[in-house]
Coordinates of C-alpha atoms in Angstrom, one line a residue:
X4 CA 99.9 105.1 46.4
X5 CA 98.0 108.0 48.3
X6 CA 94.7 106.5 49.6
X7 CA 92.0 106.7 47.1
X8 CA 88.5 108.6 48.8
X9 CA 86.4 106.4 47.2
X10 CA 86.3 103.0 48.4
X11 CA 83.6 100.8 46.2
X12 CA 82.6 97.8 48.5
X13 CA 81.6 94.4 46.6
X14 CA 78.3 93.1 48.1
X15 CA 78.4 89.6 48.1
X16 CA 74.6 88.9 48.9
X17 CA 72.2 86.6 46.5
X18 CA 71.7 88.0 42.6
X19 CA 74.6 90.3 42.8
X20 CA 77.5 89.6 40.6
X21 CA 80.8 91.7 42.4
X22 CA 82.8 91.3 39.8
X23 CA 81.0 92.6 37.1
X24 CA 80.5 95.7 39.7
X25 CA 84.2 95.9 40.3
X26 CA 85.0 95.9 36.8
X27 CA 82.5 98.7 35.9
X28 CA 83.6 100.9 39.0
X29 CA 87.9 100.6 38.0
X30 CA 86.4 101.4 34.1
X31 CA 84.7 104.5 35.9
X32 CA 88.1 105.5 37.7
X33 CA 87.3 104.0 41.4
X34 CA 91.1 103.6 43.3
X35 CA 90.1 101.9 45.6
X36 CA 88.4 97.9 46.0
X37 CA 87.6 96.2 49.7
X38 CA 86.5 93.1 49.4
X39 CA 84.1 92.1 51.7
X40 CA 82.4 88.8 51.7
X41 CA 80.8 87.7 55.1
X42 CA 78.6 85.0 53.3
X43 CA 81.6 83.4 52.1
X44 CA 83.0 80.3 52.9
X45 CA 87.0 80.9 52.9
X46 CA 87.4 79.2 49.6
X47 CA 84.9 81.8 47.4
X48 CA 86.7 84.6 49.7
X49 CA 89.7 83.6 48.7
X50 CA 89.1 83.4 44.8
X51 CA 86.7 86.7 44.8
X52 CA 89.9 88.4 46.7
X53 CA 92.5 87.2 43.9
X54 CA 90.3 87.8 41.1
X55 CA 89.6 91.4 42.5
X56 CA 93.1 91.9 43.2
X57 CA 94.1 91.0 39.8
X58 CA 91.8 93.7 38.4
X59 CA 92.6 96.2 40.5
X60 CA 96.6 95.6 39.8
X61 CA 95.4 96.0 36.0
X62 CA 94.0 99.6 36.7
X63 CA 96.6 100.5 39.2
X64 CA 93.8 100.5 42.2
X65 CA 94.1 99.4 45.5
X66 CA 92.6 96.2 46.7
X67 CA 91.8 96.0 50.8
X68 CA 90.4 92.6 52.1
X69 CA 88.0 93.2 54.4
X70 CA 87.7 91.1 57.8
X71 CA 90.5 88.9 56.8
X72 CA 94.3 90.2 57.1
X73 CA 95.0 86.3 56.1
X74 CA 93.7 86.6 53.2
X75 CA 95.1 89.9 51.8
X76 CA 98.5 88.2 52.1
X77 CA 97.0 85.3 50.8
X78 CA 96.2 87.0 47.3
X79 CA 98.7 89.9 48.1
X80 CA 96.3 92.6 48.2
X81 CA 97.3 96.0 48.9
X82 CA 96.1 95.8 52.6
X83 CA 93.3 94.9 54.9
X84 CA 90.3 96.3 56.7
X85 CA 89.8 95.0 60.5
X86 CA 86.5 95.6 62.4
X87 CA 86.1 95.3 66.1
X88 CA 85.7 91.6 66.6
X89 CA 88.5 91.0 63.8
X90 CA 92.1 90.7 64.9
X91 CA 93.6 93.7 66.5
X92 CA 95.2 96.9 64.5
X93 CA 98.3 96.1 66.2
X94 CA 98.7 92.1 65.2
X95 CA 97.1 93.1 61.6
X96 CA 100.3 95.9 61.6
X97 CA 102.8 93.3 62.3
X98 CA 101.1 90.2 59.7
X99 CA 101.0 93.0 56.8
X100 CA 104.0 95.1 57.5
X101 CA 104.3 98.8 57.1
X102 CA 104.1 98.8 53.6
X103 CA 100.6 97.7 53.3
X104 CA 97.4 99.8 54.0
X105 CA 95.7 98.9 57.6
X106 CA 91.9 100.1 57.7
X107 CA 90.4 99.7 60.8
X108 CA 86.3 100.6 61.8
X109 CA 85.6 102.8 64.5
X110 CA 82.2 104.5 65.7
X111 CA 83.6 106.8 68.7
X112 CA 86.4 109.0 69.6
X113 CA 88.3 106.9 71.9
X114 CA 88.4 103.6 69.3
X115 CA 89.7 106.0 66.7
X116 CA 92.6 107.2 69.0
X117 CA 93.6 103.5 69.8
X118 CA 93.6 102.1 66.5
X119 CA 95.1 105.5 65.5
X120 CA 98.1 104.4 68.2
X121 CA 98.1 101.2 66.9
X122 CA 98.9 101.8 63.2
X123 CA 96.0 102.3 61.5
X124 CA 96.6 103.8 58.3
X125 CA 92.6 105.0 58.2
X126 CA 89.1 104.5 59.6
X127 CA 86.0 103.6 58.8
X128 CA 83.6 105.5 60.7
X129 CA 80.0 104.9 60.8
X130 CA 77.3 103.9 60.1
X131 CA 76.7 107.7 59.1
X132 CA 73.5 107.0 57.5
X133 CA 70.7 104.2 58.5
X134 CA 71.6 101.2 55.8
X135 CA 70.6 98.0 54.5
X136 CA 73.1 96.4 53.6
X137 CA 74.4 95.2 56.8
X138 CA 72.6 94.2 59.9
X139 CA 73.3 94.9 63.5
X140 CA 74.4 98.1 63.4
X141 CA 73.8 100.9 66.1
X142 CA 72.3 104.1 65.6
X143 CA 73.5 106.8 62.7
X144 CA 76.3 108.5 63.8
X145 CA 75.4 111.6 60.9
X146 CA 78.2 113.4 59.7
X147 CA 78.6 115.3 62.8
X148 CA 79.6 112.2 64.9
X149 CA 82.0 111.2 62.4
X150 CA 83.3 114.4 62.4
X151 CA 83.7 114.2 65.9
X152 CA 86.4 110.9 65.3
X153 CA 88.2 112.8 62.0
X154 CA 89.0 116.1 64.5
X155 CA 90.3 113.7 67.1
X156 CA 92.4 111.7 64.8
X157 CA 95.5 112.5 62.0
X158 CA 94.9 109.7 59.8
X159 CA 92.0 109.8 56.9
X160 CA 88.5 109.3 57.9
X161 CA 86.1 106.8 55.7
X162 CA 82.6 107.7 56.2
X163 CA 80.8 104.3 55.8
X164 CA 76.8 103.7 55.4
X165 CA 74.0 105.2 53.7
X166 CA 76.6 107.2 51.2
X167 CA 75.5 108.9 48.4
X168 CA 76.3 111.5 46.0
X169 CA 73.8 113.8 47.7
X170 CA 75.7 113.2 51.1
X171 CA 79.3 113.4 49.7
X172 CA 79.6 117.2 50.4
X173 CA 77.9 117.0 53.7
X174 CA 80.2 114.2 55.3
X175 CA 83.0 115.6 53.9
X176 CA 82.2 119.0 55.5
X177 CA 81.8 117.3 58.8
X178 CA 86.1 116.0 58.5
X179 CA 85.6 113.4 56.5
X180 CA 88.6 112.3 54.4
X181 CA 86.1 110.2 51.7
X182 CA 83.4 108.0 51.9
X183 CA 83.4 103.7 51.3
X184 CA 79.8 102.5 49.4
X185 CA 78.2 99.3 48.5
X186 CA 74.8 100.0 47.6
X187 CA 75.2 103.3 46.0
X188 CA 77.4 101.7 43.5
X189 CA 76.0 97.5 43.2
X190 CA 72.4 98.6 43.6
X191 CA 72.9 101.1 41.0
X192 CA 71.0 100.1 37.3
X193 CA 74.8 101.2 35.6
X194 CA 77.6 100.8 38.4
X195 CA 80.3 102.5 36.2
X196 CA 77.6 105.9 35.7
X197 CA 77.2 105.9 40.0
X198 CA 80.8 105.5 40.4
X199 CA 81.6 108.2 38.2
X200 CA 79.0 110.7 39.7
X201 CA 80.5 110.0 43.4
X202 CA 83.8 110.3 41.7
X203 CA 82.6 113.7 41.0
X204 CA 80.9 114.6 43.4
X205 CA 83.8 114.1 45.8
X206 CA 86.0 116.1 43.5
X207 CA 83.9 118.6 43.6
X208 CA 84.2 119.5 47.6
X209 CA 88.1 118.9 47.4
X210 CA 88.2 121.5 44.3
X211 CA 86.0 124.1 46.2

């Protein structure tokens, strides 16, 4: 399966409900799921990952754990997303063998290149835009910084952060391969409408 360029992020925070966003963004089309729960205990990880999972197989999507290479075996997901206090590319390469999808984050030029090296099937670069759905990250990197990382690398690049349709063209002008959301998409009033307009909006630049 060719790597989707949308990649719809569950948030996991109080009031949301991820899987009635999941279910409204693989109804819109979305190919892509990561699952990403950092509030979780591993138990509600662990049944939010299979129930996504089982959705995603349903609509012939992709499911990526985030964090949690364990887990993605665990529910056999279609790969995992490592950040830089997670385990390395290179030990996430050998749990999930080469036929699973191995994301890994990077915010510079030389991170990109080693996890690149290391069998990273993409990267998440960012945060491109200020956001507020995670804490403790460093400055914007805009789409020219994670263009920088897309021209040094020859895997996709995931623009991560402060994505919206608006931005879509901008980021993926700058290198960009496509662009992962979580607010865009479980802030949204109808989640399946928002997926469907990045959808389009990504198409858009690819067609051009």
């Amino acid at each position: 399966m060719a790597l989707g360029r949308l990649h719809v992020v569950t948030d996991t925070r109080p009031g949301r409900d991820p899987l009635r966003t999941v279910a409204a963004a693989l109804d819109a089309g979305a190919t892509v799921v990561q699952v990403r729960g950092k509030d979780l205990t591993d138990a509600e990880l662990y049944e939010l990952a299979s129930r996504v999972t089982d959705r995603c197989a349903r609509h012939g999507a992709l499911c990526i754990v985030n964090d949690r290479p364990d887990v993605a075996l665990a529910v056999e997901a279609g790969g995992a997303h490592v950040g830089e206090h997670d385990l390395p590319v290179a030990a996430t390469r050998r749990l999930l063998g080469p036929g699973r999808v191995v994301g890994a984050t990077a915010r510079d030029i030389d991170a990109g290149r080693r996890h690149a090296a290391a069998g990273a099937s993409y990267l998440g670069v960012g945060p491109t835009y200020p956001t507020t759905t995670k804490a403790g990250l460093p400055a914007p990197l805009g789409p020219d910084g994670v263009g920088r990382v897309a021209a040094a690398v020859d895997i996709p690049v995931i623009a991560v952060a402060g994505i919206t349709a608006r931005r879509v063209e901008a980021v993926l002008a700058a290198g960009a391969y496509g662009v992962a959301v979580v607010g865009a998409v479980a802030d949204a009033a109808d989640p399946a409408r928002a997926t469907a307009a990045l959808l389009a909006a990504l198409d858009a630049v690819v067609a051009a």
